[in-house]
Every structure is written in C-alpha cells, then in structure tokens.
C-alpha cells in the first residue's frame, strides 16, 4: 500500500515508520520544514526509544520518505492519514480542529483515484462528517472514503504499542475502505490483534471514552492514596489487592502527583465539552478534571509539609520534568503546575530531566537547570522525584545525603521503599504510604 501521513509528530512519525516497517511505502509530510530537514538528515525531532533506528532502517530500504508538501504523496496514495495536532482551543476547551480542517482541504486538492482518508488525530464525534464535507466541497468529483482510526499508543513505548496493540479500531461503513484498512494492518492479523470495525462516530467516541476512563482510573487511585494517608493504609497494597481482580485490572493504579501529558487533560476536557453540547453531561469526567487540577496544586503543599511547612528561602532539587519517563514531551506535564506552585511558596528550584530540559527551558522560568541528578540536588533542602525515569530508581543515597543541605526526600512516584530511604537517614514522604 502507498501511504501519505499528514503531520509528522509523536503519532505521525511513529505510525509512518511502523507502517513502512510493515512493508508499505510511506511518505511523512509536515509543514514544519525544519522538522523535515532534520528527518532527512537522520536527526529525530522527538525522543522516542528505538525510533531513530526504525526510521533509519526504513529510509535505507526505500520505504520511508519525508516531504513538506502533500501533493505527490497524496496523489499516489491508497490511504492518507491525518495525524496533526488537536490541542485544546483557548478559552473553551473544545478540541481545536483548525489543523485537521486545513489538512482535509489540502488533501482534497491533490487526491486522485479511490483514496481512503484516515483520521488518526483524536477528534470530536462528528469530525469525520466535517472532513467528508470539506472534501466534497473542494472536490465534488473525488472518489474517497473518510475513516476514523484513533491511535492508542503511549509515548515512551510507542513502537511496541503500535506494532502490538491491544486492538485496532476502524470506524467506517465503506467496504472498499475496510479492505484498504485490513491490508494496511495485515501484519497485525498474523498476531491475532483484534481489529474492531465500528461506525465512524462510535470509533471517534471510543478514543475519548478510553482516555477519559484511564484519567478517571488514575484519579480514583490518587484519591484512595489520600485516604490511605489519612487512615494509615498503604495505597500500593490496596492497588495490588484491587488490581488482581480481573474486572478492575492492575494497570493505571499507580498513585502519583496527578495525570498530565499531551492527551488526557485535553481529551477529558474536550469530552466534557462535547457531552455538554449534546445535552448529556458526563459528570464523572468533569469531577475527574477538577480533582486532578486540585491535586497538582496540592503537591506543592505536600512538599512544604515535608519540609516543616515553610518554603521561603528553601532550595528544592526536582528530578524529572516530563509527564512520564522515556519521552521528551512536556505538554501539560505536572511539573509545569507543581514547580511554579513551589516557587510561589517562596522556594528556589533547581532541576534535571534526562530528555526534557530543552523543552522545559522554554516553559519554566527562574529554574536552575542542571546536567545530572546529583548536580540537581547539590545544596538543596529537599529532593522531589517528579518523574520516574529509570536512572532515578537507584540513586546513591549516601552520596545524595552528602551533597544535600538537609536529607529530605519527597517521592511523588513511590519509586523507593520507605524503609530503605529512612535507613539512610532521610526524612521520606511518598504518596499514600505510611
Ligand atoms: N502524543 C500521543 O501520545 C498521542 C497518542 C494518541 C493520539 N494522539 C493524537 O494524535 C494527534 C497528533 O498528536 P501528536 O502528539 O503527534 O502531535 P504533534 O504536535 O507532535 O504533531 C503534529 C504535527 O502536525 C504538523 N501539522 C499540523 N498541520 C499540518 C498540515 N496541515 N500539514 C502537515 N503537517 C501539519 C505539525 O507541524 C506537527 O509536527 C492529536 O490529535 C493527539 O491527540 C496523540
């Protein structure tokens, strides 16, 4: 199959490289010329483990190319994927569809022969209808089908997720389009991945419902963690106890500082807005958003409490800035709420992240960025673990104690065992554990 991928970001680049690795011929298109130039030079614009090797291999073998304009790739394509951003619209929290609409308009101008237009971006229910209307307006003669195919990959494990997904959801009633989609994902049939064909609107809603559910699950265990703290229970024991029940499942039951990232916050909000417009409010998700927002602010107070209640004039070393490990993505990372809240309480912050520093510099002010974890804790009154990068899991606690002004650790990811850290003479606070 010949594939054009419009938008070469976290989703488009991974999807494009993986489709090429399945044996298809893929052109990844992005209007960001700098990004395309770097990709052509073999430099990855994002950090995603294994992506550089996968891209290099498929470029070398002639299945993957990059372009700044859609014309040629779309003309030749069996399937054109829309994988552009759908950020929260300023002011009202609805998904901003301007990039999707622009991409549809552009595609329509170039398509030739039967073309399947596949929406991979996360888009509100009914967007497929809008894309179809745009194409019909620009090219009344076009022979095309508009399909919804939401992406469920996780940053940091994106390649494995794309190649071994729990399921693929394809929303279309068009039999010719189904055939193209079956062919595109054929390698996954061999692994017996469930490919779920649904109506287009059901597919669009499936993505939002999945993300909102996961955000809710995280928020649930976070509230249970608070209760554990109040009652002297251990959230990790409770999470294991409930997670072994197959009806609940053990994933996404790790208590922490509140969810963030490029998807959950914006998608939960967009679902709430869509539901309100449809006069069918989705209260559980609204509450989830409110509880999560409050939680991130509460984390600064938790740090203050661990340091005796007063942050004025104190120096804090923060380890981890990205919203999760193994990515450089800083979009809506909890650090962007928690660090300013610490500063507002009077603390000075120094910080280190293995991949997020470049982006963090543009988003956080008055932070002293350091080159390594030990540099980030030199002379501090407390260390705060904010993202559970592997390299923070086995820090040399004795060395840390010598470097720090006071041995206080606030572990917002429950990376360490309380008794181990305390045995090294630290005052140790974590989430939902005595
Ligand atoms: N990041 C994730 O983990 C993830 C997971 C599942 C779904 N999604 C969804 O996938 C979509 C893309 O997310 P992302 O994180 O990859 O975004 P991104 O911001 O990393 O990438 C989007 C890219 O599209 C490009 N672009 C925008 N308009 C264009 C146009 N008209 N022509 C060519 N290129 C254009 C931008 O320059 C940018 O490089 C979003 O809807 C998101 O919600 C993201």
XYZ file of C-alpha atoms and ligand atoms in Angstrom:
478
model
C 0.000 0.000 0.000
C 1.036 3.593 -0.543
C 0.530 5.806 2.470
C 0.725 9.562 2.983
C 0.953 10.665 6.619
C -0.018 14.292 7.185
C 1.626 15.512 10.399
C 4.943 14.046 11.500
C 4.771 14.446 15.274
C 4.701 11.878 18.083
C 1.893 9.938 16.397
C 2.526 10.581 12.690
C 6.230 9.785 12.745
C 5.820 6.602 14.781
C 2.814 5.437 12.719
C 4.566 6.264 9.441
C 7.761 4.460 10.419
C 5.820 1.413 11.664
C 3.655 1.198 8.516
C 6.866 1.373 6.469
C 8.282 -1.403 8.613
C 5.149 -3.462 7.837
C 6.271 -3.202 4.183
C 4.148 -0.286 2.944
C 5.578 2.729 1.119
C 5.115 5.770 3.322
C 5.687 9.485 2.884
C 5.546 11.506 6.119
C 4.568 15.101 5.489
C 4.915 18.059 7.802
C 4.569 21.762 7.177
C 7.371 22.340 9.677
C 10.259 22.493 7.185
C 12.867 22.372 9.935
C 11.453 19.057 11.185
C 11.515 17.545 7.697
C 15.033 18.772 7.076
C 16.224 17.177 10.302
C 14.467 13.910 9.488
C 16.081 13.843 6.070
C 19.431 14.301 7.812
C 18.611 11.357 10.097
C 18.021 13.501 13.200
C 14.883 12.692 15.213
C 12.759 15.721 16.133
C 11.422 13.913 19.223
C 12.790 11.472 21.760
C 11.104 8.077 21.499
C 13.115 4.928 22.284
C 14.040 2.931 19.171
C 12.569 5.436 16.724
C 15.897 6.570 15.243
C 16.856 3.029 14.279
C 13.405 2.216 12.867
C 13.363 5.383 10.766
C 16.923 4.879 9.511
C 16.229 1.270 8.511
C 13.081 2.096 6.559
C 14.636 5.116 4.853
C 17.612 2.963 3.870
C 15.337 0.275 2.480
C 13.428 2.836 0.417
C 10.018 2.563 2.089
C 10.014 5.790 4.116
C 10.464 9.354 2.861
C 9.724 12.872 4.071
C 8.183 15.927 2.406
C 6.928 19.388 3.256
C 4.078 19.320 0.759
C 1.364 16.755 0.356
C 0.900 16.932 -3.412
C 2.807 13.991 -4.795
C 2.368 11.595 -1.900
C -1.396 12.193 -1.739
C -1.830 11.781 -5.483
C -0.258 8.331 -5.330
C -1.723 7.221 -2.021
C -4.153 4.420 -1.266
C -4.548 5.873 2.215
C -3.905 9.382 3.515
C -3.649 9.645 7.300
C -4.397 12.849 9.164
C -2.148 12.874 12.253
C -1.979 16.599 13.003
C -2.437 18.107 16.461
C -5.837 18.727 18.065
C -4.905 20.873 21.079
C -7.388 22.436 23.483
C -8.910 25.537 21.967
C -8.055 28.596 24.016
C -10.976 29.816 26.064
C -13.484 26.973 25.825
C -11.532 23.672 25.996
C -13.077 22.242 22.828
C -10.645 20.421 20.530
C -9.115 22.903 18.088
C -9.829 21.375 14.687
C -8.199 24.055 12.572
C -5.202 21.828 11.695
C -7.482 18.916 10.813
C -9.672 21.086 8.602
C -6.651 22.593 6.862
C -5.205 19.127 6.255
C -8.528 17.892 4.795
C -8.669 20.868 2.468
C -5.116 20.256 1.316
C -5.635 16.531 0.768
C -8.800 17.140 -1.229
C -6.892 19.276 -3.687
C -4.485 16.501 -4.612
C -6.267 13.172 -4.363
C -6.506 11.055 -7.442
C -8.366 7.754 -7.789
C -10.026 5.966 -4.862
C -8.421 7.319 -1.683
C -9.109 6.410 1.910
C -8.703 9.421 4.208
C -7.982 8.148 7.705
C -8.275 10.322 10.797
C -5.646 9.259 13.318
C -5.758 12.510 15.245
C -8.044 12.420 18.269
C -11.115 14.293 17.067
C -14.579 15.024 18.457
C -17.541 12.967 17.425
C -18.783 14.083 14.029
C -15.417 15.314 12.751
C -15.385 12.568 10.097
C -18.585 14.095 8.714
C -16.908 17.515 8.620
C -13.830 16.176 6.833
C -16.070 14.489 4.293
C -18.000 17.734 3.754
C -14.758 19.685 3.203
C -13.529 17.164 0.660
C -16.891 17.148 -1.150
C -16.857 20.936 -1.270
C -13.304 21.204 -2.627
C -13.535 18.185 -4.906
C -17.102 17.154 -5.677
C -15.660 14.554 -8.078
C -13.423 12.860 -5.516
C -13.720 9.120 -5.025
C -12.924 8.721 -1.358
C -13.977 7.297 1.978
C -13.314 9.018 5.305
C -12.416 6.584 8.067
C -11.776 7.032 11.788
C -8.786 5.086 13.121
C -7.832 6.502 16.520
C -4.369 5.861 17.896
C -3.860 4.358 21.339
C -0.047 4.287 21.531
C 1.726 5.509 24.644
C 4.706 7.803 24.315
C 7.811 6.069 25.624
C 6.548 2.691 24.382
C 5.101 3.929 21.110
C 6.699 1.487 18.678
C 5.819 -1.604 20.695
C 2.299 -0.261 21.204
C 1.833 0.427 17.504
C 3.112 -2.986 16.477
C 1.424 -4.957 19.240
C -1.714 -3.021 20.126
C -4.456 -4.430 22.339
C -6.805 -3.631 19.467
C -7.166 -1.542 16.328
C -10.393 0.410 15.970
C -11.576 1.285 12.461
C -14.722 3.346 12.040
C -16.273 3.096 8.596
C -19.248 1.505 6.872
C -17.481 1.571 3.492
C -16.472 -1.924 2.336
C -13.733 -0.692 -0.039
C -12.209 1.340 2.803
C -12.379 -1.652 5.140
C -10.408 -3.660 2.606
C -7.663 -0.996 2.457
C -7.530 -0.828 6.261
C -7.334 -4.627 6.532
C -4.435 -4.613 4.084
C -2.632 -1.828 5.982
C -2.873 -3.670 9.279
C -2.438 -7.143 7.807
C 0.775 -7.883 9.752
C -1.253 -7.456 12.937
C -3.793 -10.071 11.839
C -0.922 -12.520 11.980
C -0.502 -11.681 15.702
C -4.254 -12.081 16.111
C -4.713 -8.466 17.168
C -8.445 -7.754 17.368
C -9.400 -5.331 14.580
C -12.683 -3.817 15.525
C -14.811 -2.374 12.739
C -17.350 0.129 14.004
C -19.384 3.057 12.800
C -17.358 6.262 12.390
C -18.913 8.103 15.317
C -18.508 5.111 17.615
C -14.837 4.942 16.705
C -14.348 8.659 17.388
C -16.074 8.327 20.752
C -14.117 5.176 21.643
C -10.871 7.164 21.766
C -12.284 9.836 24.079
C -14.029 7.274 26.273
C -10.782 5.289 26.606
C -8.704 8.302 27.615
C -11.360 9.649 29.974
C -11.672 6.234 31.618
C -7.915 5.973 32.144
C -7.767 9.515 33.543
C -10.590 8.549 35.891
C -8.827 5.356 36.968
C -5.650 7.268 37.837
C -7.656 9.894 39.678
C -9.528 7.213 41.593
C -6.345 5.629 42.936
C -4.961 9.079 43.728
C -7.976 9.783 45.928
C -7.622 6.346 47.526
C -3.973 7.276 48.201
C -5.086 10.408 50.067
C -7.462 8.275 52.085
C -4.637 5.839 52.841
C -2.577 8.722 54.187
C -5.454 9.825 56.390
C -6.142 6.324 57.688
C -2.701 4.758 57.892
C -3.095 2.294 54.996
C -0.718 1.648 52.084
C -2.031 2.501 48.605
C 0.330 0.083 46.898
C -1.090 -2.800 48.881
C -4.626 -1.633 48.192
C -3.888 -1.174 44.467
C -2.487 -4.675 44.247
C -5.436 -6.028 46.156
C -7.977 -4.497 43.801
C -5.877 -4.811 40.626
C -5.714 -8.598 40.846
C -9.468 -8.596 40.287
C -9.754 -9.090 36.526
C -12.767 -6.825 36.404
C -10.532 -3.979 37.596
C -7.070 -4.842 36.255
C -3.719 -3.751 37.682
C -2.698 -1.122 35.113
C -3.121 2.596 35.779
C -3.410 2.059 39.506
C -0.167 3.847 40.401
C -0.831 6.778 42.678
C 1.138 9.907 41.844
C 1.046 13.681 41.519
C -1.902 13.743 39.079
C -2.085 12.885 35.409
C -0.695 15.149 32.694
C 0.667 14.810 29.187
C -0.445 15.705 25.716
C -3.631 13.603 25.732
C -5.512 13.009 28.989
C -6.014 16.631 30.062
C -7.105 17.916 26.656
C -9.151 14.854 25.727
C -11.010 14.671 29.048
C -11.869 18.349 28.687
C -12.948 18.001 25.058
C -15.217 15.076 26.002
C -16.839 17.141 28.736
C -17.466 19.959 26.237
C -18.858 17.571 23.619
C -21.128 15.952 26.211
C -22.411 19.329 27.404
C -23.182 20.384 23.822
C -25.083 17.133 23.316
C -27.061 17.862 26.488
C -25.748 14.649 28.004
C -23.267 15.813 30.670
C -20.599 13.389 31.794
C -20.244 14.269 35.475
C -17.670 11.642 36.404
C -15.201 13.066 33.895
C -15.918 16.651 34.944
C -15.159 15.676 38.527
C -12.025 13.852 37.437
C -10.684 17.006 35.797
C -11.434 19.127 38.857
C -9.888 16.626 41.288
C -6.774 16.244 39.139
C -6.271 20.014 38.810
C -6.537 20.451 42.571
C -4.183 17.550 43.160
C -1.321 19.071 41.209
C -1.551 22.238 43.308
C -1.798 20.178 46.493
C 1.547 18.554 45.673
C 3.391 21.806 46.409
C 1.756 21.891 49.837
C 2.780 18.278 50.361
C 6.396 19.226 49.687
C 6.072 22.181 52.066
C 4.704 19.921 54.813
C 7.602 17.504 54.323
C 9.943 20.459 54.849
C 8.324 21.650 58.055
C 5.670 23.846 56.450
C 7.806 26.747 55.272
C 9.323 27.055 51.801
C 10.509 30.653 51.842
C 14.242 30.722 51.204
C 14.433 26.929 50.799
C 16.077 25.289 47.818
C 14.484 22.258 46.188
C 16.020 19.828 43.699
C 13.481 18.391 41.268
C 14.252 15.131 39.457
C 12.135 14.605 36.335
C 10.163 17.214 34.396
C 8.464 15.333 31.530
C 4.956 14.000 32.148
C 6.292 10.436 32.125
C 9.626 8.690 31.577
C 11.099 7.871 28.150
C 9.738 10.892 26.367
C 10.809 14.498 25.909
C 7.155 15.604 25.837
C 6.453 18.405 28.299
C 2.877 19.151 27.222
C 0.718 19.552 30.350
C 3.369 17.841 32.486
C 2.564 18.035 36.231
C 5.940 19.766 36.697
C 4.503 22.811 34.912
C 1.978 23.232 37.748
C 3.985 21.950 40.662
C 7.219 23.923 40.124
C 5.515 27.335 39.802
C 3.455 26.456 42.898
C 6.666 25.698 44.821
C 8.140 28.982 43.612
C 5.003 30.847 44.636
C 5.506 29.487 48.161
C 8.983 31.009 48.143
C 11.188 28.074 47.112
C 14.143 28.233 44.750
C 14.099 25.335 42.295
C 16.896 23.530 40.501
C 16.033 20.626 38.244
C 17.216 17.848 35.970
C 15.480 15.703 33.358
C 17.192 13.217 31.017
C 15.323 14.312 27.847
C 13.000 17.181 28.731
C 15.441 20.013 29.506
C 15.378 21.578 26.067
C 11.614 22.000 26.111
C 11.450 22.730 29.841
C 13.700 25.780 29.425
C 11.031 27.393 27.265
C 8.184 26.611 29.677
C 9.553 27.185 33.168
C 11.143 30.356 34.465
C 13.573 31.027 37.286
C 14.613 27.378 37.434
C 18.309 26.460 37.522
C 18.581 23.564 35.067
C 21.340 21.072 35.841
C 23.214 18.425 33.869
C 22.598 15.418 36.076
C 20.663 14.168 39.097
C 23.487 14.750 41.557
C 24.122 18.262 40.252
C 20.395 18.969 40.721
C 20.446 18.084 44.404
C 23.632 19.857 45.386
C 22.964 22.173 48.324
C 19.197 21.579 48.416
C 16.915 21.370 51.427
C 14.846 18.619 49.780
C 14.753 16.472 46.668
C 11.446 15.884 44.883
C 11.088 12.962 42.473
C 8.527 14.065 39.928
C 9.029 11.630 37.020
C 10.064 8.009 37.480
C 12.923 7.803 34.983
C 14.867 4.561 35.464
C 18.019 6.475 36.344
C 16.270 7.888 39.434
C 15.346 4.433 40.725
C 18.742 3.511 42.111
C 20.357 6.748 43.185
C 23.318 6.569 45.570
C 21.545 7.689 48.725
C 24.757 8.139 50.724
C 26.204 10.376 48.036
C 22.952 12.329 47.907
C 22.974 12.858 51.647
C 26.474 14.313 51.486
C 25.502 16.684 48.694
C 22.238 17.934 50.165
C 21.875 20.611 52.813
C 19.153 18.572 54.503
C 18.281 14.925 53.818
C 14.614 15.251 52.870
C 13.083 13.256 50.011
C 9.592 13.700 48.609
C 8.941 10.807 46.254
C 5.813 11.624 44.253
C 6.098 8.387 42.212
C 6.688 5.894 45.026
C 9.949 4.825 43.421
C 11.659 3.919 46.707
C 10.802 1.711 49.645
C 10.253 3.950 52.666
C 12.328 1.763 54.990
C 15.342 1.802 52.615
C 15.448 5.586 52.329
C 14.826 6.126 56.028
C 17.615 3.647 56.860
C 19.971 6.083 55.098
C 18.867 8.848 57.438
C 16.413 10.623 55.161
C 13.082 12.121 56.135
C 10.978 10.426 53.461
C 7.495 11.260 52.194
C 5.711 9.424 49.399
C 2.174 9.030 48.071
C -0.386 7.085 50.068
C 2.083 5.123 52.158
C 2.933 5.344 55.847
N 1.090 12.012 21.509
C 0.414 10.917 21.815
O 0.847 10.101 22.651
C -0.906 10.624 21.149
C -1.471 9.344 21.313
C -2.671 9.069 20.673
C -3.298 10.058 19.916
N -2.735 11.295 19.803
C -3.410 12.283 18.960
O -2.703 12.351 17.715
C -2.750 13.687 17.208
C -1.334 14.177 16.956
O -0.648 14.233 18.195
P 0.930 14.428 18.277
O 1.294 14.278 19.708
O 1.589 13.566 17.278
O 1.042 15.960 17.832
P 2.368 16.783 17.395
O 2.091 18.180 17.772
O 3.573 16.088 17.940
O 2.424 16.635 15.818
C 1.548 17.240 14.939
C 2.323 17.622 13.691
O 1.422 18.004 12.656
C 2.021 19.022 11.897
N 0.981 19.681 11.098
C -0.059 20.423 11.520
N -0.817 20.815 10.476
C -0.265 20.268 9.354
C -0.594 20.274 7.980
N -1.676 20.910 7.512
N 0.193 19.620 7.119
C 1.288 18.965 7.567
N 1.643 18.912 8.870
C 0.881 19.557 9.750
C 2.717 19.884 12.920
O 3.730 20.671 12.347
C 3.265 18.819 13.879
O 4.580 18.426 13.532
C -3.520 14.507 18.236
O -4.866 14.565 17.857
C -3.369 13.696 19.507
O -4.431 13.913 20.396
C -1.541 11.593 20.393
